[in-house]
Short mmCIF file of C-alpha atoms in Angstrom, two decimals:
data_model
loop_
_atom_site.label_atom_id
_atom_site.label_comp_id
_atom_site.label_asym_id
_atom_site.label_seq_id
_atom_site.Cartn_x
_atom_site.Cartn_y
_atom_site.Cartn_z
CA UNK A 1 89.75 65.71 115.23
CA UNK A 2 86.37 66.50 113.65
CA UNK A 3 85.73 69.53 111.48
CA UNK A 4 82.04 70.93 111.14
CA UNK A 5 81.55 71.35 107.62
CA UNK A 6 78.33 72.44 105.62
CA UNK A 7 76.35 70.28 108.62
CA UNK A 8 77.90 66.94 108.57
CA UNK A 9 81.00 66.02 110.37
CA UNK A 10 84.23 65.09 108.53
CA UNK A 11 87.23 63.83 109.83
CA UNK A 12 90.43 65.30 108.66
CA UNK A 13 92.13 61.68 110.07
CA UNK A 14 89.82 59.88 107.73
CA UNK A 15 90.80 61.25 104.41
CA UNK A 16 94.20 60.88 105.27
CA UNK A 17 93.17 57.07 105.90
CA UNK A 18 94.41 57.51 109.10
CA UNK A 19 91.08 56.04 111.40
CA UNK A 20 88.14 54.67 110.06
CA UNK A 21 85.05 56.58 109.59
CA UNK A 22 82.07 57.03 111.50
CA UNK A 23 79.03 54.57 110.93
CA UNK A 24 76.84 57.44 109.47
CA UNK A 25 80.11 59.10 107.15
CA UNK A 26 79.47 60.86 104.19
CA UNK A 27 81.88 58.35 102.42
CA UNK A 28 79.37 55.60 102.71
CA UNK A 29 81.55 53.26 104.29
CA UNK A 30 80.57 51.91 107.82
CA UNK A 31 82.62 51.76 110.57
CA UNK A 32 83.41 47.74 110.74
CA UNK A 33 81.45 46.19 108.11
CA UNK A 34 83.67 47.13 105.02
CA UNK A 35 86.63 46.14 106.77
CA UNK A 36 87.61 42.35 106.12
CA UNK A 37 89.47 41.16 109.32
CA UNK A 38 89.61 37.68 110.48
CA UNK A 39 90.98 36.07 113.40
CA UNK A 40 92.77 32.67 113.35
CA UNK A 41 93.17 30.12 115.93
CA UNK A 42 95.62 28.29 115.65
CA UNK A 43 96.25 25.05 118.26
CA UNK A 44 99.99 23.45 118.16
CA UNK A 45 102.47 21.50 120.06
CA UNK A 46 104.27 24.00 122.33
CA UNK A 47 108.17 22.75 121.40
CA UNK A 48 106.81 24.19 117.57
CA UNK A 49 105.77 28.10 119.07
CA UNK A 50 109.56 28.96 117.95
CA UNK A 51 109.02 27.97 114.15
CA UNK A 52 105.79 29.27 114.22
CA UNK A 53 106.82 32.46 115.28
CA UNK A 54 109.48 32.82 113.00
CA UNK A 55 108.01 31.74 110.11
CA UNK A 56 105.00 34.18 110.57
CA UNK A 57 107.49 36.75 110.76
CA UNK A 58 108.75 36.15 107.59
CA UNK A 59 105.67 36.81 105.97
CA UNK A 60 104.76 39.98 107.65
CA UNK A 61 102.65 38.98 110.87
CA UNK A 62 103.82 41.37 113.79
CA UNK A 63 101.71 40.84 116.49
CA UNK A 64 100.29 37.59 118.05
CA UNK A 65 98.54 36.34 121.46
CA UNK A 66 99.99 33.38 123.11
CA UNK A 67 98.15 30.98 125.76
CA UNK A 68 99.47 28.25 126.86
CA UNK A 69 96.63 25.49 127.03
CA UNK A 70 95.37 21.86 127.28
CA UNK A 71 93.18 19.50 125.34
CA UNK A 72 92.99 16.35 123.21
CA UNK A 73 91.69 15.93 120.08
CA UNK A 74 91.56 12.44 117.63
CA UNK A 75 94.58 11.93 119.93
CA UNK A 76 92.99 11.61 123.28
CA UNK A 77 95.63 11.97 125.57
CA UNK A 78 98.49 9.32 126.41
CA UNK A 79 99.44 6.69 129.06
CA UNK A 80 102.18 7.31 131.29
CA UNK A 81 104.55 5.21 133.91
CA UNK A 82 105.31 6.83 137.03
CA UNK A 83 106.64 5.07 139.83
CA UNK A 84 105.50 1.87 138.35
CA UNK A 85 101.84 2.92 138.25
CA UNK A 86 100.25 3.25 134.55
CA UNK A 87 98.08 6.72 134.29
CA UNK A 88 96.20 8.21 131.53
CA UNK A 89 97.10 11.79 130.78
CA UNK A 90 93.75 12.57 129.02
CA UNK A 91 94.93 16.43 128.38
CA UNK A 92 97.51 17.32 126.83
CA UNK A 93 99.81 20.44 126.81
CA UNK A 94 99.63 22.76 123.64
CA UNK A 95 99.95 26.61 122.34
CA UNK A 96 97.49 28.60 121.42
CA UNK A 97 98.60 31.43 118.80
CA UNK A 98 95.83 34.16 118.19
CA UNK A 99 96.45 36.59 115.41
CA UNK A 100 93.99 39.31 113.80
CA UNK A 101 94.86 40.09 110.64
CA UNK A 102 93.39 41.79 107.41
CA UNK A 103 91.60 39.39 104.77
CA UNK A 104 94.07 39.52 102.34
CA UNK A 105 97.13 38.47 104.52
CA UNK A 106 95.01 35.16 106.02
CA UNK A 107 96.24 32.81 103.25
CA UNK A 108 99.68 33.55 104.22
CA UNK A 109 100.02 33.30 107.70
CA UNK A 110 97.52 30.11 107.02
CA UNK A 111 100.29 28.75 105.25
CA UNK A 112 103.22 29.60 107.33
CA UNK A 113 101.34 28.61 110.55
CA UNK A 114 100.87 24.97 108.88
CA UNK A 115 104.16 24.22 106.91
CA UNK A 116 106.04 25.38 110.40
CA UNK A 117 104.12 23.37 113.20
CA UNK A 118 103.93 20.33 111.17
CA UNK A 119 105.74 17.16 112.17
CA UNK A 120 103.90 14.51 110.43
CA UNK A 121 102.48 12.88 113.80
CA UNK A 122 98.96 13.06 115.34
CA UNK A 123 98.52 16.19 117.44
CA UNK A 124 100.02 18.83 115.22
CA UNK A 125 97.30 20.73 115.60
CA UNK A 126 94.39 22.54 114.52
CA UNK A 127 94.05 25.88 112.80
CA UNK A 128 90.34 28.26 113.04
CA UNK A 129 89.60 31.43 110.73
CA UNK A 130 86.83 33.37 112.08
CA UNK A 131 84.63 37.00 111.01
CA UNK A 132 86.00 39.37 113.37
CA UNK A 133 83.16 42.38 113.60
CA UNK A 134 85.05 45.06 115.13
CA UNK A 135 88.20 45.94 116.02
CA UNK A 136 89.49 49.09 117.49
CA UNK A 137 93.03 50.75 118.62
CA UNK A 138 92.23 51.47 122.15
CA UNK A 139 95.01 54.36 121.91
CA UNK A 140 93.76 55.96 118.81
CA UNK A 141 90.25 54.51 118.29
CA UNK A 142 91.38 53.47 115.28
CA UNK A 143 89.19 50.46 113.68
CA UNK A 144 88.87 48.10 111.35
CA UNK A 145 92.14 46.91 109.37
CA UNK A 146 93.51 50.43 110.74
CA UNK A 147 93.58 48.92 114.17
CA UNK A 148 94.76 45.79 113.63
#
């Protein structure tokens, strides 16, 4: 993968743009820092995953983690009748959608992930944008926007 030329190492795969360079590369570009990917968090009711889905597909976003969790928010949970006994249900069920994505495609799937979960009603949801410092292709090493 690496050719030894004049003393410093160059990869053949990086000037093809085909895996990020090393942190020391002779193209001045470190391995994770210049890359802009985030990470968003998005929270939402789980009968909305569907339209979610969809609608991020639509805009580009192929690959997402689901987990199916609970919590409560301004909402704090619900009462409940069950066999003529009144119980609080303090946490509620939701979705959580996970997506890493490349700076300039956050806006969109920002957008999509919003206008598709919401209903109007308290509990739609919450959505988190975070730095992500590294990311790497486990099958290629890839890293950066490359791996994501």
């Amino acid at each position: 993968m690496y050719r030894q030329f004049e003393g410093n190492y160059i990869s053949l795969a990086v000037k093809k743009n085909l895996v990020a360079p090393p942190k020391d590369s002779p193209y001045g570009i470190t391995s994770a820092g210049d890359y802009r990917v985030k990470k968003i968090d998005a929270i939402i009711k789980p009968f909305k995953l569907e339209e979610v889905k969809d609608a991020l597909a639509e805009v580009g976003i192929e690959g997402m983690t689901i987990t199916e969790v609970k919590g409560f928010g301004r909402q704090k949970g619900h009462t409940e009748i069950y066999r003529g006994s009144e119980y609080t249900v303090d946490f509620l069920p939701k979705v959580r959608v996970e997506i890493v994505l490349p700076d300039d495609r956050v806006q969109g799937a920002i957008h999509a992930i919003v206008t598709s979960a919401r209903t109007g009603k308290i509990g739609d949801g919450k959505v988190f944008v975070s730095n992500v410092e590294e990311a790497v292709r486990i099958r290629t090493d890839e890293k950066g926007e490359l791996a994501v």
